[in-house]
Amino acid sequence: MFVGHETLAFALVALAAVHYGLGRERALALGVAAGLFAAIPDVDMAYAPLGLLTVHSADALAAANAFWGASTAVHRAVTHSLVVAPFAAAVFALAATRTHRHRALAGAGALALVGLTLAVSGVLGGAVMVLYALAGLAVAILARRRLDLGPRALAATALVGLLTHPFGDLLTGTPPDFLYPLPWHLLAARPQPFADPTLDLLAAFALELTCLWAGVYAYHRVSGTPLREPLHGRAAAGAAYALAALVITPPTLDVSYHFVFSVVAVGAVGVVEPTKRRLPDPASAAVTGLAAVTAAGVGYTLAYLLL
């Protein structure tokens, strides 16, 4: 789950802003900021490409396993903590102010985060926290300058983005270390709602799609644009992906690449218009492509259950 983190945070904040009477532009700005902050915890994946250096063959599966294996060294720990998030949100908001005192406090807070992580997790954890802090500071400064958000708005949107992100990872891979750096763990293992590992994967895929649709709905609800306007009927062609259940090995969370890459490729339906030589507008491509992928996911799930 990568994009779903951002769209869920965007949806929650944008819809809440409209509900409490803020204007459309302000609500969208707050939602965008929350979405950007929600992307920050995954900076810990920057270490994962180093795993490719250990691969000595051209086998794609071996490379993928090395990539994800290296990611587990620091992924979903330092940056996915519900304990760290409130402190980090305050640091990011203070850093974007125009007051030297507040910036000094932000710098001290960032150094404290890095120092704590170094003490608890060593050099690798400390390096990841440096990336986390730099990414958060960059997003906060960008949101202040481009979206005209003040410290309170930045703190609130950062808090929503950072706190919601870990929960989106519950159904995939290693559970986040919610209480880092405390020695307790909320979850020892990933929840497995089904006895069938393929259904576990499909549940995680459904969660991602739900988060994406939440973002799409929120944007159209806040902007006042009808959702059906950018949606093209050719998205229904995605249902043909159900035939894939007859030819591909049932995917699991451990081996899912063949399913993920092929089902996401169905989204190209949103870009290709057979009757026109020009590309569709981005909104139509995104919504139609997402609808096609959703139809593909539903079709595959039904076919898998019936086989």
CSV table of C-alpha atoms in Angstrom, one decimal:
chain,number,residue,atom,x,y,z
A,1,MET,CA,0.0,0.0,0.0
A,2,PHE,CA,1.6,3.2,-1.2
A,3,VAL,CA,-0.8,5.7,-2.8
A,4,GLY,CA,-3.7,4.7,-0.5
A,5,HIS,CA,-2.0,6.3,2.5
A,6,GLU,CA,-2.0,9.7,0.8
A,7,THR,CA,-5.5,9.5,-0.6
A,8,LEU,CA,-7.0,8.4,2.7
A,9,ALA,CA,-5.4,11.3,4.6
A,10,PHE,CA,-6.5,13.7,1.9
A,11,ALA,CA,-10.1,12.5,2.1
A,12,LEU,CA,-10.3,12.6,5.8
A,13,VAL,CA,-9.0,16.1,6.1
A,14,ALA,CA,-10.7,17.6,3.0
A,15,LEU,CA,-14.1,16.2,3.9
A,16,ALA,CA,-13.7,17.3,7.6
A,17,ALA,CA,-12.7,20.8,6.5
A,18,VAL,CA,-15.8,21.2,4.3
A,19,HIS,CA,-18.0,19.7,7.0
A,20,TYR,CA,-16.8,22.4,9.4
A,21,GLY,CA,-17.5,25.2,7.0
A,22,LEU,CA,-14.2,25.9,5.4
A,23,GLY,CA,-14.2,26.9,1.7
A,24,ARG,CA,-13.4,24.6,-1.1
A,25,GLU,CA,-9.9,25.9,-1.9
A,26,ARG,CA,-9.0,25.8,1.8
A,27,ALA,CA,-10.3,22.3,2.2
A,28,LEU,CA,-8.4,21.1,-0.8
A,29,ALA,CA,-5.2,22.7,0.4
A,30,LEU,CA,-5.5,21.1,3.8
A,31,GLY,CA,-6.2,17.8,2.2
A,32,VAL,CA,-3.2,18.0,-0.1
A,33,ALA,CA,-1.0,18.8,2.9
A,34,ALA,CA,-2.3,15.8,4.8
A,35,GLY,CA,-1.7,13.6,1.8
A,36,LEU,CA,1.9,14.8,1.5
A,37,PHE,CA,2.6,14.3,5.1
A,38,ALA,CA,1.1,10.8,4.9
A,39,ALA,CA,3.7,9.9,2.3
A,40,ILE,CA,6.6,10.7,4.6
A,41,PRO,CA,6.8,7.5,6.7
A,42,ASP,CA,7.7,5.5,3.7
A,43,VAL,CA,11.0,7.3,3.3
A,44,ASP,CA,12.4,4.4,5.3
A,45,MET,CA,12.2,2.4,2.0
A,46,ALA,CA,15.2,4.4,0.8
A,47,TYR,CA,17.4,1.7,2.3
A,48,ALA,CA,15.7,-1.1,0.4
A,49,PRO,CA,17.5,-0.6,-2.9
A,50,LEU,CA,20.8,-1.5,-1.2
A,51,GLY,CA,19.4,-5.1,-1.0
A,52,LEU,CA,19.8,-5.3,-4.8
A,53,LEU,CA,23.6,-5.2,-4.4
A,54,THR,CA,23.4,-8.6,-2.8
A,55,VAL,CA,21.8,-10.2,-5.9
A,56,HIS,CA,24.2,-12.0,-8.3
A,57,SER,CA,21.7,-13.2,-10.9
A,58,ALA,CA,19.3,-11.8,-13.4
A,59,ASP,CA,16.3,-13.6,-11.7
A,60,ALA,CA,13.6,-11.0,-11.1
A,61,LEU,CA,12.1,-12.9,-8.2
A,62,ALA,CA,15.5,-13.0,-6.4
A,63,ALA,CA,15.9,-9.3,-6.9
A,64,ALA,CA,12.4,-8.6,-5.6
A,65,ASN,CA,13.0,-10.8,-2.5
A,66,ALA,CA,16.4,-9.0,-1.9
A,67,PHE,CA,14.7,-5.6,-2.2
A,68,TRP,CA,11.9,-6.4,0.3
A,69,GLY,CA,14.2,-8.3,2.5
A,70,ALA,CA,16.5,-5.3,2.9
A,71,SER,CA,13.5,-3.1,3.6
A,72,THR,CA,12.5,-5.1,6.7
A,73,ALA,CA,15.7,-3.9,8.4
A,74,VAL,CA,14.2,-0.5,9.2
A,75,HIS,CA,10.8,-0.4,7.5
A,76,ARG,CA,7.6,0.3,9.6
A,77,ALA,CA,9.5,1.0,12.8
A,78,VAL,CA,11.1,4.5,13.3
A,79,THR,CA,8.8,6.3,10.9
A,80,HIS,CA,5.6,4.4,11.7
A,81,SER,CA,5.4,5.2,15.4
A,82,LEU,CA,2.3,6.6,16.9
A,83,VAL,CA,4.5,7.8,19.8
A,84,VAL,CA,6.9,9.7,17.5
A,85,ALA,CA,4.2,11.2,15.2
A,86,PRO,CA,2.8,13.9,17.5
A,87,PHE,CA,6.2,15.2,18.4
A,88,ALA,CA,7.3,15.1,14.7
A,89,ALA,CA,4.2,16.9,13.6
A,90,ALA,CA,5.0,19.7,16.1
A,91,VAL,CA,8.6,19.9,14.9
A,92,PHE,CA,7.5,20.1,11.2
A,93,ALA,CA,4.9,22.9,11.9
A,94,LEU,CA,7.4,24.9,13.9
A,95,ALA,CA,10.1,24.6,11.2
A,96,ALA,CA,7.8,26.3,8.7
A,97,THR,CA,7.2,29.4,10.7
A,98,ARG,CA,9.0,32.8,10.2
A,99,THR,CA,10.0,33.1,13.8
A,100,HIS,CA,13.7,32.3,14.6
A,101,ARG,CA,12.7,31.1,18.0
A,102,HIS,CA,10.3,28.5,16.6
A,103,ARG,CA,12.8,27.4,14.0
A,104,ALA,CA,15.4,26.9,16.7
A,105,LEU,CA,12.9,24.8,18.7
A,106,ALA,CA,12.2,22.8,15.6
A,107,GLY,CA,15.9,22.2,15.0
A,108,ALA,CA,16.3,21.1,18.6
A,109,GLY,CA,13.3,18.8,18.3
A,110,ALA,CA,14.6,17.2,15.1
A,111,LEU,CA,18.0,16.6,16.7
A,112,ALA,CA,16.3,15.1,19.7
A,113,LEU,CA,14.4,12.7,17.4
A,114,VAL,CA,17.6,11.7,15.6
A,115,GLY,CA,19.5,11.3,18.9
A,116,LEU,CA,16.8,9.1,20.4
A,117,THR,CA,16.7,6.9,17.4
A,118,LEU,CA,20.5,6.6,17.3
A,119,ALA,CA,20.4,5.4,20.9
A,120,VAL,CA,17.6,2.9,20.4
A,121,SER,CA,18.2,1.6,16.8
A,122,GLY,CA,21.8,2.5,16.0
A,123,VAL,CA,23.2,4.2,12.9
A,124,LEU,CA,20.8,2.8,10.4
A,125,GLY,CA,17.8,3.8,12.4
A,126,GLY,CA,19.3,7.3,13.0
A,127,ALA,CA,19.9,7.7,9.2
A,128,VAL,CA,16.3,6.8,8.5
A,129,MET,CA,15.2,9.4,11.1
A,130,VAL,CA,17.3,12.0,9.4
A,131,LEU,CA,15.5,11.3,6.1
A,132,TYR,CA,12.2,11.4,7.9
A,133,ALA,CA,12.9,14.7,9.5
A,134,LEU,CA,14.2,16.3,6.3
A,135,ALA,CA,11.2,15.0,4.3
A,136,GLY,CA,8.8,16.4,6.9
A,137,LEU,CA,10.5,19.8,7.0
A,138,ALA,CA,10.5,20.0,3.2
A,139,VAL,CA,6.7,19.2,3.1
A,140,ALA,CA,6.0,21.7,5.8
A,141,ILE,CA,7.9,24.5,4.1
A,142,LEU,CA,6.3,23.6,0.7
A,143,ALA,CA,2.8,23.6,2.3
A,144,ARG,CA,3.4,27.0,3.9
A,145,ARG,CA,4.7,28.6,0.8
A,146,ARG,CA,2.5,27.0,-1.9
A,147,LEU,CA,-0.7,26.2,0.1
A,148,ASP,CA,-0.5,29.2,2.5
A,149,LEU,CA,-1.0,27.1,5.6
A,150,GLY,CA,-0.1,28.4,9.1
A,151,PRO,CA,1.5,26.5,11.9
A,152,ARG,CA,-1.7,25.2,13.4
A,153,ALA,CA,-3.0,23.9,10.1
A,154,LEU,CA,0.4,22.3,9.4
A,155,ALA,CA,0.5,20.6,12.8
A,156,ALA,CA,-3.0,19.3,12.3
A,157,THR,CA,-2.5,18.0,8.8
A,158,ALA,CA,0.9,16.5,9.7
A,159,LEU,CA,-0.6,14.7,12.7
A,160,VAL,CA,-3.4,13.2,10.5
A,161,GLY,CA,-1.1,12.1,7.8
A,162,LEU,CA,1.5,10.6,10.2
A,163,LEU,CA,-1.0,8.9,12.4
A,164,THR,CA,-3.2,7.3,9.7
A,165,HIS,CA,-0.3,6.0,7.7
A,166,PRO,CA,0.6,3.0,9.9
A,167,PHE,CA,-2.9,1.6,10.0
A,168,GLY,CA,-2.9,1.3,6.2
A,169,ASP,CA,-0.1,-1.2,6.6
A,170,LEU,CA,-1.9,-3.6,8.9
A,171,LEU,CA,-2.8,-6.2,6.3
A,172,THR,CA,0.5,-6.2,4.4
A,173,GLY,CA,3.8,-7.6,5.5
A,174,THR,CA,5.3,-6.9,8.9
A,175,PRO,CA,3.0,-5.0,11.3
A,176,PRO,CA,4.2,-1.5,12.1
A,177,ASP,CA,6.0,-0.8,15.4
A,178,PHE,CA,3.2,1.4,16.6
A,179,LEU,CA,4.8,2.2,20.0
A,180,TYR,CA,8.4,2.7,19.0
A,181,PRO,CA,10.7,3.5,20.9
A,182,LEU,CA,8.8,1.9,23.8
A,183,PRO,CA,9.5,-1.8,24.4
A,184,TRP,CA,5.9,-2.9,23.9
A,185,HIS,CA,4.2,-4.1,20.6
A,186,LEU,CA,0.5,-3.8,19.8
A,187,LEU,CA,0.7,-6.6,17.2
A,188,ALA,CA,3.2,-9.4,17.2
A,189,ALA,CA,2.2,-10.5,13.7
A,190,ARG,CA,0.1,-9.3,10.7
A,191,PRO,CA,-3.6,-10.0,11.1
A,192,GLN,CA,-4.8,-12.8,8.8
A,193,PRO,CA,-8.6,-12.5,8.4
A,194,PHE,CA,-8.8,-15.5,6.1
A,195,ALA,CA,-7.4,-19.0,6.2
A,196,ASP,CA,-6.6,-18.7,2.5
A,197,PRO,CA,-3.5,-16.6,1.9
A,198,THR,CA,-4.8,-15.5,-1.5
A,199,LEU,CA,-7.9,-14.0,0.1
A,200,ASP,CA,-5.6,-12.2,2.6
A,201,LEU,CA,-3.9,-10.6,-0.4
A,202,LEU,CA,-7.2,-9.7,-2.1
A,203,ALA,CA,-8.4,-8.1,1.2
A,204,ALA,CA,-5.3,-5.9,1.3
A,205,PHE,CA,-5.8,-5.0,-2.4
A,206,ALA,CA,-9.5,-4.1,-1.6
A,207,LEU,CA,-8.3,-1.9,1.3
A,208,GLU,CA,-6.0,0.0,-1.1
A,209,LEU,CA,-8.7,0.4,-3.7
A,210,THR,CA,-11.1,1.7,-0.9
A,211,CYS,CA,-8.6,4.3,0.1
A,212,LEU,CA,-8.1,5.4,-3.5
A,213,TRP,CA,-11.8,5.7,-4.1
A,214,ALA,CA,-12.1,7.7,-0.8
A,215,GLY,CA,-9.7,10.2,-2.2
A,216,VAL,CA,-11.5,10.4,-5.6
A,217,TYR,CA,-14.8,10.8,-3.9
A,218,ALA,CA,-13.5,13.5,-1.5
A,219,TYR,CA,-12.0,15.5,-4.4
A,220,HIS,CA,-15.2,15.5,-6.4
A,221,ARG,CA,-17.3,16.1,-3.3
A,222,VAL,CA,-15.2,19.1,-2.2
A,223,SER,CA,-14.7,20.6,-5.7
A,224,GLY,CA,-18.3,20.1,-6.7
A,225,THR,CA,-17.5,18.1,-9.8
A,226,PRO,CA,-19.8,15.2,-10.5
A,227,LEU,CA,-17.9,11.9,-10.2
A,228,ARG,CA,-19.6,10.4,-13.2
A,229,GLU,CA,-18.2,13.2,-15.5
A,230,PRO,CA,-14.6,11.9,-15.8
A,231,LEU,CA,-15.7,8.2,-15.7
A,232,HIS,CA,-15.8,6.4,-19.1
A,233,GLY,CA,-17.7,3.3,-19.8
A,234,ARG,CA,-14.7,1.4,-21.1
A,235,ALA,CA,-13.6,0.9,-17.5
A,236,ALA,CA,-16.0,-2.1,-17.6
A,237,ALA,CA,-13.5,-3.9,-19.8
A,238,GLY,CA,-11.4,-4.5,-16.6
A,239,ALA,CA,-13.9,-7.2,-15.7
A,240,ALA,CA,-12.3,-9.4,-18.3
A,241,TYR,CA,-9.3,-9.8,-16.0
A,242,ALA,CA,-11.4,-12.4,-14.2
A,243,LEU,CA,-10.0,-14.9,-16.8
A,244,ALA,CA,-6.6,-14.4,-15.2
A,245,ALA,CA,-7.8,-16.7,-12.4
A,246,LEU,CA,-7.6,-19.5,-14.9
A,247,VAL,CA,-4.0,-19.0,-15.9
A,248,ILE,CA,-1.9,-17.3,-13.1
A,249,THR,CA,-0.7,-18.9,-9.9
A,250,PRO,CA,-2.9,-17.8,-7.0
A,251,PRO,CA,-1.0,-14.8,-5.5
A,252,THR,CA,-0.2,-14.4,-1.8
A,253,LEU,CA,1.4,-11.6,0.2
A,254,ASP,CA,4.7,-13.4,-0.1
A,255,VAL,CA,4.5,-13.8,-3.9
A,256,SER,CA,2.2,-11.2,-5.4
A,257,TYR,CA,4.2,-9.5,-8.2
A,258,HIS,CA,2.5,-11.3,-11.1
A,259,PHE,CA,-0.9,-10.3,-9.8
A,260,VAL,CA,-0.1,-6.8,-8.8
A,261,PHE,CA,1.7,-5.8,-11.9
A,262,SER,CA,-0.8,-7.4,-14.3
A,263,VAL,CA,-4.0,-6.0,-12.5
A,264,VAL,CA,-2.5,-2.5,-12.2
A,265,ALA,CA,-1.7,-2.6,-15.9
A,266,VAL,CA,-5.4,-2.9,-16.6
A,267,GLY,CA,-5.5,0.8,-15.5
A,268,ALA,CA,-4.1,1.6,-19.0
A,269,VAL,CA,-7.7,1.4,-20.1
A,270,GLY,CA,-8.1,4.9,-18.7
A,271,VAL,CA,-5.4,6.3,-20.9
A,272,VAL,CA,-6.1,4.6,-24.2
A,273,GLU,CA,-9.0,5.9,-26.2
A,274,PRO,CA,-9.4,3.8,-29.4
A,275,THR,CA,-11.6,6.3,-31.2
A,276,LYS,CA,-9.3,9.3,-30.5
A,277,ARG,CA,-5.7,10.0,-31.3
A,278,ARG,CA,-5.1,12.3,-28.4
A,279,LEU,CA,-4.8,11.3,-24.7
A,280,PRO,CA,-7.7,11.9,-22.4
A,281,ASP,CA,-7.5,14.5,-19.6
A,282,PRO,CA,-5.7,13.4,-16.4
A,283,ALA,CA,-8.9,13.3,-14.3
A,284,SER,CA,-10.6,11.0,-16.8
A,285,ALA,CA,-7.6,8.8,-17.2
A,286,ALA,CA,-7.2,8.5,-13.4
A,287,VAL,CA,-10.9,7.8,-12.6
A,288,THR,CA,-11.5,5.5,-15.5
A,289,GLY,CA,-8.2,3.6,-14.9
A,290,LEU,CA,-9.1,3.2,-11.2
A,291,ALA,CA,-12.6,1.9,-12.1
A,292,ALA,CA,-11.0,-0.6,-14.5
A,293,VAL,CA,-8.6,-1.9,-11.9
A,294,THR,CA,-11.5,-2.1,-9.4
A,295,ALA,CA,-13.6,-4.1,-11.9
A,296,ALA,CA,-10.5,-6.3,-12.6
A,297,GLY,CA,-10.1,-6.9,-8.8
A,298,VAL,CA,-13.7,-7.8,-8.3
A,299,GLY,CA,-13.8,-10.0,-11.4
A,300,TYR,CA,-10.7,-11.9,-10.3
A,301,THR,CA,-12.0,-12.4,-6.8
A,302,LEU,CA,-15.3,-13.7,-7.9
A,303,ALA,CA,-13.6,-16.1,-10.4
A,304,TYR,CA,-11.2,-17.3,-7.7
A,305,LEU,CA,-14.0,-18.0,-5.3
A,306,LEU,CA,-16.0,-19.9,-7.9
A,307,LEU,CA,-13.1,-22.1,-9.1
